[in-house]
């Protein structure tokens, strides 16, 4: 386990170990884990330029004000968009790329358990955590490769919970099965997509992590029986003091910033690894089982997931499922946006 003091010590070096004017893009950051990570990045970076994407202008205004108090030398730009729509993802990426030639960090938390479909025909429970995240990464990857010192893509979902997936229902499965089965399916897709992108961009590090117990708004948009169950659970958790159940927002932010900036998670090639690790801390094991291989699936504290998960992913790669999933994603994106991606 990478203890919190180690994460904090690493984060304290961000302003001096990494260049000033780093550019970061946070998607789904107007509340919860994305907000906590954004604030940590703002606090510890020197003259950062931060873009964050979400739907709530009210929350964005509050976050900008709070970030300016944390670091008055940073630039904070909110882009309002419904990123469950892939064509909107393209629009947002074009807005960012029209202003920036390099990006150091793409940090994504967008997600939902809603099973209804977007106007583009994708279930929201799939569009946000899978298709939207992958398209953001594909669009911004060339700019990430232009950065120095830090080139990283972080996706917060459920690393370590990768499990059985359905090749016949890549898109629909999460909306037609229970939460645990959906989590296994979607988690596998996220890690496999990271693996595919890491092979295409070996100078960029990809981190899929499980955030642990964090109090967020995730799931509050659920409807039907599931929505009712979650509302009851929310009432119960409000009776119990947060400190007994959840990580403090600042602690969550410190852990996520560490995952986003530490050289414990280096790319497979190149020297843009992030803040050098302290004595006794080695490069993490990649999802392929090899140390420092560029695509990582870890817990919130930076520790590797179980060997059983690694074996599951290795089998998916060996039998071609990972490649077939990647082909499906690219074809789906082309069908919806009219644009082919590499």
GROMACS .gro file of N, CA and C in nm, residues 169-322:
model
  462
  169UNK      N    1  -2.268  -0.820  -2.664
  169UNK     CA    2  -2.341  -0.705  -2.612
  169UNK      C    3  -2.246  -0.599  -2.555
  170UNK      N    4  -2.141  -0.568  -2.628
  170UNK     CA    5  -2.048  -0.467  -2.578
  170UNK      C    6  -2.122  -0.341  -2.533
  171UNK      N    7  -2.215  -0.296  -2.617
  171UNK     CA    8  -2.282  -0.168  -2.592
  171UNK      C    9  -2.400  -0.181  -2.497
  172UNK      N   10  -2.478  -0.284  -2.508
  172UNK     CA   11  -2.605  -0.294  -2.435
  172UNK      C   12  -2.593  -0.360  -2.298
  173UNK      N   13  -2.488  -0.434  -2.273
  173UNK     CA   14  -2.482  -0.521  -2.155
  173UNK      C   15  -2.504  -0.446  -2.024
  174UNK      N   16  -2.439  -0.332  -2.008
  174UNK     CA   17  -2.447  -0.260  -1.881
  174UNK      C   18  -2.588  -0.212  -1.850
  175UNK      N   19  -2.669  -0.193  -1.952
  175UNK     CA   20  -2.805  -0.143  -1.932
  175UNK      C   21  -2.908  -0.254  -1.916
  176UNK      N   22  -2.867  -0.378  -1.935
  176UNK     CA   23  -2.962  -0.489  -1.929
  176UNK      C   24  -2.929  -0.591  -1.820
  177UNK      N   25  -2.826  -0.564  -1.741
  177UNK     CA   26  -2.786  -0.655  -1.634
  177UNK      C   27  -2.769  -0.580  -1.502
  178UNK      N   28  -2.759  -0.655  -1.394
  178UNK     CA   29  -2.745  -0.596  -1.261
  178UNK      C   30  -2.615  -0.520  -1.244
  179UNK      N   31  -2.607  -0.445  -1.135
  179UNK     CA   32  -2.493  -0.357  -1.113
  179UNK      C   33  -2.359  -0.430  -1.111
  180UNK      N   34  -2.352  -0.544  -1.043
  180UNK     CA   35  -2.224  -0.613  -1.030
  180UNK      C   36  -2.177  -0.668  -1.164
  181UNK      N   37  -2.268  -0.726  -1.241
  181UNK     CA   38  -2.230  -0.776  -1.373
  181UNK      C   39  -2.194  -0.661  -1.466
  182UNK      N   40  -2.269  -0.553  -1.457
  182UNK     CA   41  -2.239  -0.435  -1.539
  182UNK      C   42  -2.103  -0.378  -1.504
  183UNK      N   43  -2.073  -0.373  -1.374
  183UNK     CA   44  -1.943  -0.321  -1.331
  183UNK      C   45  -1.828  -0.404  -1.386
  184UNK      N   46  -1.840  -0.535  -1.381
  184UNK     CA   47  -1.735  -0.623  -1.432
  184UNK      C   48  -1.714  -0.601  -1.582
  185UNK      N   49  -1.824  -0.589  -1.655
  185UNK     CA   50  -1.820  -0.570  -1.801
  185UNK      C   51  -1.755  -0.436  -1.836
  186UNK      N   52  -1.805  -0.328  -1.776
  186UNK     CA   53  -1.755  -0.195  -1.808
  186UNK      C   54  -1.610  -0.178  -1.763
  187UNK      N   55  -1.577  -0.228  -1.645
  187UNK     CA   56  -1.439  -0.218  -1.596
  187UNK      C   57  -1.342  -0.287  -1.690
  188UNK      N   58  -1.381  -0.404  -1.738
  188UNK     CA   59  -1.296  -0.475  -1.834
  188UNK      C   60  -1.277  -0.393  -1.961
  189UNK      N   61  -1.384  -0.331  -2.009
  189UNK     CA   62  -1.373  -0.251  -2.131
  189UNK      C   63  -1.279  -0.132  -2.112
  190UNK      N   64  -1.288  -0.066  -1.996
  190UNK     CA   65  -1.202   0.050  -1.972
  190UNK      C   66  -1.055   0.009  -1.970
  191UNK      N   67  -1.023  -0.097  -1.896
  191UNK     CA   68  -0.883  -0.139  -1.889
  191UNK      C   69  -0.834  -0.189  -2.023
  192UNK      N   70  -0.916  -0.265  -2.095
  192UNK     CA   71  -0.873  -0.314  -2.226
  192UNK      C   72  -0.853  -0.199  -2.324
  193UNK      N   73  -0.937  -0.097  -2.317
  193UNK     CA   74  -0.920   0.020  -2.403
  193UNK      C   75  -0.791   0.093  -2.369
  194UNK      N   76  -0.761   0.107  -2.240
  194UNK     CA   77  -0.634   0.167  -2.200
  194UNK      C   78  -0.517   0.087  -2.256
  195UNK      N   79  -0.526  -0.045  -2.247
  195UNK     CA   80  -0.419  -0.130  -2.300
  195UNK      C   81  -0.398  -0.104  -2.449
  196UNK      N   82  -0.508  -0.096  -2.522
  196UNK     CA   83  -0.500  -0.074  -2.667
  196UNK      C   84  -0.437   0.062  -2.697
  197UNK      N   85  -0.477   0.165  -2.623
  197UNK     CA   86  -0.421   0.298  -2.648
  197UNK      C   87  -0.276   0.308  -2.604
  198UNK      N   88  -0.239   0.236  -2.498
  198UNK     CA   89  -0.100   0.238  -2.452
  198UNK      C   90  -0.008   0.176  -2.555
  199UNK      N   91  -0.056   0.078  -2.629
  199UNK     CA   92   0.027   0.020  -2.736
  199UNK      C   93   0.043   0.118  -2.851
  200UNK      N   94  -0.058   0.197  -2.877
  200UNK     CA   95  -0.052   0.295  -2.985
  200UNK      C   96   0.024   0.421  -2.945
  201UNK      N   97   0.028   0.450  -2.817
  201UNK     CA   98   0.098   0.570  -2.766
  201UNK      C   99   0.182   0.528  -2.646
  202UNK      N  100   0.292   0.456  -2.669
  202UNK     CA  101   0.371   0.403  -2.557
  202UNK      C  102   0.441   0.509  -2.473
  203UNK      N  103   0.440   0.634  -2.520
  203UNK     CA  104   0.501   0.743  -2.442
  203UNK      C  105   0.401   0.808  -2.346
  204UNK      N  106   0.280   0.754  -2.340
  204UNK     CA  107   0.175   0.805  -2.251
  204UNK      C  108   0.139   0.696  -2.150
  205UNK      N  109   0.120   0.735  -2.024
  205UNK     CA  110   0.077   0.640  -1.921
  205UNK      C  111  -0.074   0.646  -1.904
  206UNK      N  112  -0.134   0.530  -1.884
  206UNK     CA  113  -0.279   0.518  -1.865
  206UNK      C  114  -0.305   0.451  -1.730
  207UNK      N  115  -0.389   0.513  -1.649
  207UNK     CA  116  -0.420   0.461  -1.516
  207UNK      C  117  -0.571   0.450  -1.498
  208UNK      N  118  -0.618   0.327  -1.477
  208UNK     CA  119  -0.758   0.303  -1.441
  208UNK      C  120  -0.757   0.270  -1.293
  209UNK      N  121  -0.830   0.345  -1.213
  209UNK     CA  122  -0.827   0.319  -1.069
  209UNK      C  123  -0.965   0.308  -1.007
  210UNK      N  124  -0.968   0.237  -0.896
  210UNK     CA  125  -1.089   0.226  -0.814
  210UNK      C  126  -1.072   0.323  -0.698
  211UNK      N  127  -1.165   0.416  -0.677
  211UNK     CA  128  -1.141   0.524  -0.581
  211UNK      C  129  -1.164   0.490  -0.435
  212UNK      N  130  -1.215   0.371  -0.407
  212UNK     CA  131  -1.248   0.339  -0.270
  212UNK      C  132  -1.380   0.403  -0.230
  213UNK      N  133  -1.400   0.419  -0.101
  213UNK     CA  134  -1.527   0.472  -0.049
  213UNK      C  135  -1.523   0.624  -0.045
  214UNK      N  136  -1.595   0.687  -0.138
  214UNK     CA  137  -1.596   0.832  -0.150
  214UNK      C  138  -1.742   0.877  -0.165
  215UNK      N  139  -1.781   0.980  -0.091
  215UNK     CA  140  -1.917   1.030  -0.098
  215UNK      C  141  -1.932   1.119  -0.221
  216UNK      N  142  -2.013   1.077  -0.317
  216UNK     CA  143  -2.034   1.153  -0.440
  216UNK      C  144  -2.182   1.153  -0.476
  217UNK      N  145  -2.214   1.215  -0.588
  217UNK     CA  146  -2.351   1.217  -0.638
  217UNK      C  147  -2.380   1.100  -0.732
  218UNK      N  148  -2.281   1.012  -0.752
  218UNK     CA  149  -2.300   0.902  -0.846
  218UNK      C  150  -2.419   0.816  -0.804
  219UNK      N  151  -2.505   0.786  -0.899
  219UNK     CA  152  -2.621   0.701  -0.875
  219UNK      C  153  -2.747   0.776  -0.839
  220UNK      N  154  -2.737   0.906  -0.812
  220UNK     CA  155  -2.856   0.981  -0.771
  220UNK      C  156  -2.952   1.007  -0.887
  221UNK      N  157  -2.906   0.981  -1.009
  221UNK     CA  158  -2.994   0.999  -1.124
  221UNK      C  159  -3.066   0.870  -1.161
  222UNK      N  160  -3.047   0.765  -1.082
  222UNK     CA  161  -3.111   0.637  -1.112
  222UNK      C  162  -3.262   0.647  -1.092
  223UNK      N  163  -3.336   0.567  -1.168
  223UNK     CA  164  -3.482   0.566  -1.158
  223UNK      C  165  -3.531   0.425  -1.126
  224UNK      N  166  -3.661   0.410  -1.109
  224UNK     CA  167  -3.720   0.279  -1.087
  224UNK      C  168  -3.683   0.219  -0.952
  225UNK      N  169  -3.682   0.085  -0.946
  225UNK     CA  170  -3.653   0.014  -0.822
  225UNK      C  171  -3.513   0.046  -0.772
  226UNK      N  172  -3.416   0.045  -0.865
  226UNK     CA  173  -3.278   0.075  -0.825
  226UNK      C  174  -3.267   0.215  -0.767
  227UNK      N  175  -3.335   0.310  -0.829
  227UNK     CA  176  -3.332   0.446  -0.777
  227UNK      C  177  -3.387   0.452  -0.636
  228UNK      N  178  -3.496   0.377  -0.610
  228UNK     CA  179  -3.553   0.374  -0.476
  228UNK      C  180  -3.458   0.315  -0.374
  229UNK      N  181  -3.392   0.206  -0.412
  229UNK     CA  182  -3.295   0.142  -0.322
  229UNK      C  183  -3.182   0.238  -0.288
  230UNK      N  184  -3.131   0.307  -0.389
  230UNK     CA  185  -3.020   0.399  -0.366
  230UNK      C  186  -3.062   0.518  -0.281
  231UNK      N  187  -3.185   0.563  -0.296
  231UNK     CA  188  -3.233   0.673  -0.212
  231UNK      C  189  -3.239   0.631  -0.066
  232UNK      N  190  -3.285   0.508  -0.040
  232UNK     CA  191  -3.288   0.457   0.097
  232UNK      C  192  -3.147   0.447   0.153
  233UNK      N  193  -3.055   0.394   0.071
  233UNK     CA  194  -2.916   0.383   0.115
  233UNK      C  195  -2.857   0.519   0.146
  234UNK      N  196  -2.893   0.617   0.066
  234UNK     CA  197  -2.842   0.753   0.088
  234UNK      C  198  -2.890   0.809   0.222
  235UNK      N  199  -3.015   0.780   0.257
  235UNK     CA  200  -3.069   0.824   0.386
  235UNK      C  201  -2.993   0.758   0.500
  236UNK      N  202  -2.967   0.628   0.486
  236UNK     CA  203  -2.895   0.554   0.590
  236UNK      C  204  -2.756   0.612   0.610
  237UNK      N  205  -2.685   0.637   0.498
  237UNK     CA  206  -2.549   0.689   0.508
  237UNK      C  207  -2.546   0.829   0.567
  238UNK      N  208  -2.653   0.905   0.550
  238UNK     CA  209  -2.657   1.039   0.608
  238UNK      C  210  -2.670   1.034   0.761
  239UNK      N  211  -2.720   0.923   0.813
  239UNK     CA  212  -2.730   0.907   0.958
  239UNK      C  213  -2.593   0.878   1.019
  240UNK      N  214  -2.511   0.802   0.946
  240UNK     CA  215  -2.378   0.765   0.994
  240UNK      C  216  -2.280   0.877   0.960
  241UNK      N  217  -2.193   0.917   1.054
  241UNK     CA  218  -2.094   1.021   1.025
  241UNK      C  219  -2.008   0.984   0.905
  242UNK      N  220  -1.986   1.080   0.815
  242UNK     CA  221  -1.910   1.054   0.693
  242UNK      C  222  -1.773   0.994   0.722
  243UNK      N  223  -1.709   1.041   0.828
  243UNK     CA  224  -1.571   0.999   0.856
  243UNK      C  225  -1.562   0.850   0.887
  244UNK      N  226  -1.675   0.788   0.925
  244UNK     CA  227  -1.676   0.645   0.954
  244UNK      C  228  -1.695   0.561   0.830
  245UNK      N  229  -1.734   0.623   0.721
  245UNK     CA  230  -1.767   0.548   0.599
  245UNK      C  231  -1.682   0.590   0.481
  246UNK      N  232  -1.659   0.721   0.466
  246UNK     CA  233  -1.599   0.773   0.344
  246UNK      C  234  -1.462   0.837   0.369
  247UNK      N  235  -1.381   0.838   0.263
  247UNK     CA  236  -1.260   0.919   0.264
  247UNK      C  237  -1.300   1.066   0.268
  248UNK      N  238  -1.223   1.146   0.336
  248UNK     CA  239  -1.244   1.291   0.330
  248UNK      C  240  -1.214   1.339   0.189
  249UNK      N  241  -1.284   1.441   0.140
  249UNK     CA  242  -1.257   1.492   0.005
  249UNK      C  243  -1.110   1.526  -0.018
  250UNK      N  244  -1.045   1.585   0.081
  250UNK     CA  245  -0.904   1.621   0.064
  250UNK      C  246  -0.816   1.498   0.052
  251UNK      N  247  -0.849   1.392   0.124
  251UNK     CA  248  -0.773   1.267   0.116
  251UNK      C  249  -0.791   1.203  -0.021
  252UNK      N  250  -0.915   1.200  -0.068
  252UNK     CA  251  -0.942   1.148  -0.202
  252UNK      C  252  -0.863   1.227  -0.305
  253UNK      N  253  -0.863   1.360  -0.293
  253UNK     CA  254  -0.790   1.443  -0.387
  253UNK      C  255  -0.641   1.414  -0.386
  254UNK      N  256  -0.584   1.393  -0.268
  254UNK     CA  257  -0.441   1.363  -0.258
  254UNK      C  258  -0.409   1.230  -0.326
  255UNK      N  259  -0.490   1.128  -0.300
  255UNK     CA  260  -0.467   0.998  -0.364
  255UNK      C  261  -0.477   1.009  -0.516
  256UNK      N  262  -0.579   1.078  -0.564
  256UNK     CA  263  -0.597   1.087  -0.709
  256UNK      C  264  -0.487   1.170  -0.774
  257UNK      N  265  -0.441   1.275  -0.709
  257UNK     CA  266  -0.330   1.353  -0.764
  257UNK      C  267  -0.204   1.269  -0.772
  258UNK      N  268  -0.182   1.186  -0.673
  258UNK     CA  269  -0.066   1.096  -0.675
  258UNK      C  270  -0.074   1.002  -0.795
  259UNK      N  271  -0.191   0.944  -0.818
  259UNK     CA  272  -0.208   0.855  -0.933
  259UNK      C  273  -0.188   0.930  -1.064
  260UNK      N  274  -0.218   1.059  -1.063
  260UNK     CA  275  -0.210   1.140  -1.185
  260UNK      C  276  -0.071   1.194  -1.212
  261UNK      N  277   0.017   1.196  -1.112
  261UNK     CA  278   0.145   1.266  -1.130
  261UNK      C  279   0.269   1.187  -1.090
  262UNK      N  280   0.255   1.078  -1.017
  262UNK     CA  281   0.372   1.006  -0.966
  262UNK      C  282   0.437   0.918  -1.072
  263UNK      N  283   0.570   0.911  -1.068
  263UNK     CA  284   0.645   0.824  -1.159
  263UNK      C  285   0.631   0.677  -1.122
  264UNK      N  286   0.552   0.646  -1.022
  264UNK     CA  287   0.520   0.505  -0.995
  264UNK      C  288   0.441   0.446  -1.111
  265UNK      N  289   0.384   0.532  -1.194
  265UNK     CA  290   0.303   0.486  -1.308
  265UNK      C  291   0.360   0.545  -1.438
  266UNK      N  292   0.477   0.500  -1.480
  266UNK     CA  293   0.542   0.560  -1.597
  266UNK      C  294   0.486   0.506  -1.727
  267UNK      N  295   0.504   0.579  -1.836
  267UNK     CA  296   0.471   0.523  -1.968
  267UNK      C  297   0.570   0.413  -2.002
  268UNK      N  298   0.537   0.331  -2.099
  268UNK     CA  299   0.626   0.222  -2.138
  268UNK      C  300   0.756   0.274  -2.197
  269UNK      N  301   0.749   0.390  -2.263
  269UNK     CA  302   0.868   0.448  -2.325
  269UNK      C  303   0.874   0.598  -2.294
  270UNK      N  304   0.994   0.653  -2.303
  270UNK     CA  305   1.009   0.796  -2.282
  270UNK      C  306   1.034   0.832  -2.137
  271UNK      N  307   1.059   0.959  -2.113
  271UNK     CA  308   1.096   1.004  -1.979
  271UNK      C  309   0.990   1.093  -1.914
  272UNK      N  310   0.870   1.099  -1.969
  272UNK     CA  311   0.764   1.183  -1.911
  272UNK      C  312   0.687   1.104  -1.806
  273UNK      N  313   0.759   1.067  -1.700
  273UNK     CA  314   0.703   0.975  -1.601
  273UNK      C  315   0.636   1.044  -1.484
  274UNK      N  316   0.662   1.173  -1.465
  274UNK     CA  317   0.603   1.243  -1.351
  274UNK      C  318   0.702   1.265  -1.239
  275UNK      N  319   0.651   1.285  -1.119
  275UNK     CA  320   0.733   1.312  -1.001
  275UNK      C  321   0.808   1.186  -0.960
  276UNK      N  322   0.940   1.195  -0.948
  276UNK     CA  323   1.022   1.079  -0.914
  276UNK      C  324   0.975   1.014  -0.784
  277UNK      N  325   0.979   0.882  -0.781
  277UNK     CA  326   0.934   0.810  -0.662
  277UNK      C  327   1.036   0.820  -0.550
  278UNK      N  328   0.991   0.805  -0.428
  278UNK     CA  329   1.080   0.808  -0.312
  278UNK      C  330   1.146   0.672  -0.294
  279UNK      N  331   1.247   0.667  -0.210
  279UNK     CA  332   1.317   0.541  -0.182
  279UNK      C  333   1.218   0.437  -0.131
  280UNK      N  334   1.233   0.317  -0.183
  280UNK     CA  335   1.148   0.207  -0.140
  280UNK      C  336   1.020   0.193  -0.219
  281UNK      N  337   0.994   0.287  -0.310
  281UNK     CA  338   0.874   0.280  -0.395
  281UNK      C  339   0.917   0.247  -0.537
  282UNK      N  340   0.864   0.141  -0.593
  282UNK     CA  341   0.902   0.099  -0.728
  282UNK      C  342   0.789   0.123  -0.825
  283UNK      N  343   0.819   0.109  -0.954
  283UNK     CA  344   0.716   0.124  -1.056
  283UNK      C  345   0.608   0.019  -1.036
  284UNK      N  346   0.486   0.058  -1.059
  284UNK     CA  347   0.373  -0.034  -1.042
  284UNK      C  348   0.374  -0.141  -1.150
  285UNK      N  349   0.306  -0.250  -1.122
  285UNK     CA  350   0.289  -0.356  -1.220
  285UNK      C  351   0.178  -0.317  -1.316
  286UNK      N  352   0.205  -0.326  -1.445
  286UNK     CA  353   0.104  -0.294  -1.544
  286UNK      C  354  -0.003  -0.401  -1.550
  287UNK      N  355  -0.110  -0.372  -1.622
  287UNK     CA  356  -0.220  -0.468  -1.632
  287UNK      C  357  -0.180  -0.594  -1.709
  288UNK      N  358  -0.063  -0.587  -1.776
  288UNK     CA  359  -0.011  -0.706  -1.844
  288UNK      C  360   0.080  -0.789  -1.754
  289UNK      N  361   0.094  -0.747  -1.628
  289UNK     CA  362   0.176  -0.820  -1.534
  289UNK      C  363   0.321  -0.778  -1.530
  290UNK      N  364   0.361  -0.683  -1.615
  290UNK     CA  365   0.500  -0.639  -1.622
  290UNK      C  366   0.517  -0.504  -1.554
  291UNK      N  367   0.629  -0.485  -1.489
  291UNK     CA  368   0.654  -0.361  -1.416
  291UNK      C  369   0.673  -0.244  -1.512
  292UNK      N  370   0.604  -0.135  -1.484
  292UNK     CA  371   0.623  -0.012  -1.561
  292UNK      C  372   0.585  -0.021  -1.707
  293UNK      N  373   0.483  -0.100  -1.740
  293UNK     CA  374   0.452  -0.126  -1.881
  293UNK      C  375   0.354  -0.028  -1.945
  294UNK      N  376   0.308   0.074  -1.869
  294UNK     CA  377   0.235   0.184  -1.931
  294UNK      C  378   0.085   0.188  -1.914
  295UNK      N  379   0.021   0.075  -1.886
  295UNK     CA  380  -0.124   0.072  -1.863
  295UNK      C  381  -0.147   0.003  -1.729
  296UNK      N  382  -0.210   0.075  -1.636
  296UNK     CA  383  -0.219   0.027  -1.498
  296UNK      C  384  -0.364   0.022  -1.452
  297UNK      N  385  -0.397  -0.081  -1.377
  297UNK     CA  386  -0.527  -0.088  -1.309
  297UNK      C  387  -0.498  -0.109  -1.161
  298UNK      N  388  -0.529  -0.007  -1.082
  298UNK     CA  389  -0.486  -0.005  -0.942
  298UNK      C  390  -0.599   0.042  -0.850
  299UNK      N  391  -0.580   0.018  -0.722
  299UNK     CA  392  -0.671   0.069  -0.621
  299UNK      C  393  -0.640   0.216  -0.594
  300UNK      N  394  -0.725   0.280  -0.514
  300UNK     CA  395  -0.709   0.423  -0.486
  300UNK      C  396  -0.574   0.455  -0.423
  301UNK      N  397  -0.516   0.357  -0.350
  301UNK     CA  398  -0.389   0.381  -0.282
  301UNK      C  399  -0.269   0.345  -0.368
  302UNK      N  400  -0.292   0.319  -0.497
  302UNK     CA  401  -0.182   0.293  -0.588
  302UNK      C  402  -0.132   0.151  -0.591
  303UNK      N  403  -0.198   0.062  -0.519
  303UNK     CA  404  -0.155  -0.076  -0.517
  303UNK      C  405  -0.223  -0.156  -0.628
  304UNK      N  406  -0.151  -0.258  -0.674
  304UNK     CA  407  -0.202  -0.339  -0.783
  304UNK      C  408  -0.323  -0.422  -0.742
  305UNK      N  409  -0.404  -0.455  -0.841
  305UNK     CA  410  -0.521  -0.539  -0.818
  305UNK      C  411  -0.476  -0.684  -0.813
  306UNK      N  412  -0.569  -0.775  -0.795
  306UNK     CA  413  -0.535  -0.916  -0.773
  306UNK      C  414  -0.479  -0.982  -0.899
  307UNK      N  415  -0.405  -1.090  -0.876
  307UNK     CA  416  -0.349  -1.167  -0.986
  307UNK      C  417  -0.460  -1.230  -1.070
  308UNK      N  418  -0.573  -1.260  -1.009
  308UNK     CA  419  -0.686  -1.318  -1.084
  308UNK      C  420  -0.736  -1.221  -1.191
  309UNK      N  421  -0.739  -1.092  -1.157
  309UNK     CA  422  -0.781  -0.992  -1.255
  309UNK      C  423  -0.680  -0.984  -1.368
  310UNK      N  424  -0.551  -0.986  -1.334
  310UNK     CA  425  -0.448  -0.984  -1.437
  310UNK      C  426  -0.463  -1.104  -1.531
  311UNK      N  427  -0.493  -1.219  -1.474
  311UNK     CA  428  -0.510  -1.340  -1.556
  311UNK      C  429  -0.631  -1.327  -1.647
  312UNK      N  430  -0.737  -1.270  -1.596
  312UNK     CA  431  -0.858  -1.246  -1.677
  312UNK      C  432  -0.826  -1.156  -1.796
  313UNK      N  433  -0.752  -1.050  -1.773
  313UNK     CA  434  -0.718  -0.956  -1.880
  313UNK      C  435  -0.619  -1.018  -1.978
  314UNK      N  436  -0.526  -1.098  -1.927
  314UNK     CA  437  -0.429  -1.165  -2.014
  314UNK      C  438  -0.500  -1.260  -2.109
  315UNK      N  439  -0.600  -1.331  -2.058
  315UNK     CA  440  -0.677  -1.422  -2.143
  315UNK      C  441  -0.753  -1.345  -2.250
  316UNK      N  442  -0.811  -1.231  -2.212
  316UNK     CA  443  -0.885  -1.150  -2.308
  316UNK      C  444  -0.795  -1.101  -2.421
  317UNK      N  445  -0.672  -1.067  -2.387
  317UNK     CA  446  -0.578  -1.024  -2.489
  317UNK      C  447  -0.534  -1.141  -2.576
  318UNK      N  448  -0.504  -1.254  -2.512
  318UNK     CA  449  -0.452  -1.369  -2.585
  318UNK      C  450  -0.553  -1.426  -2.684
  319UNK      N  451  -0.680  -1.427  -2.647
  319UNK     CA  452  -0.780  -1.487  -2.737
  319UNK      C  453  -0.841  -1.386  -2.835
  320UNK      N  454  -0.788  -1.263  -2.834
  320UNK     CA  455  -0.831  -1.163  -2.931
  320UNK      C  456  -0.949  -1.079  -2.890
  321UNK      N  457  -1.005  -1.102  -2.771
  321UNK     CA  458  -1.123  -1.026  -2.728
  321UNK      C  459  -1.091  -0.877  -2.714
  322UNK      N  460  -0.972  -0.847  -2.664
  322UNK     CA  461  -0.934  -0.707  -2.649
  322UNK      C  462  -0.932  -0.636  -2.784
   0.00000   0.00000   0.00000
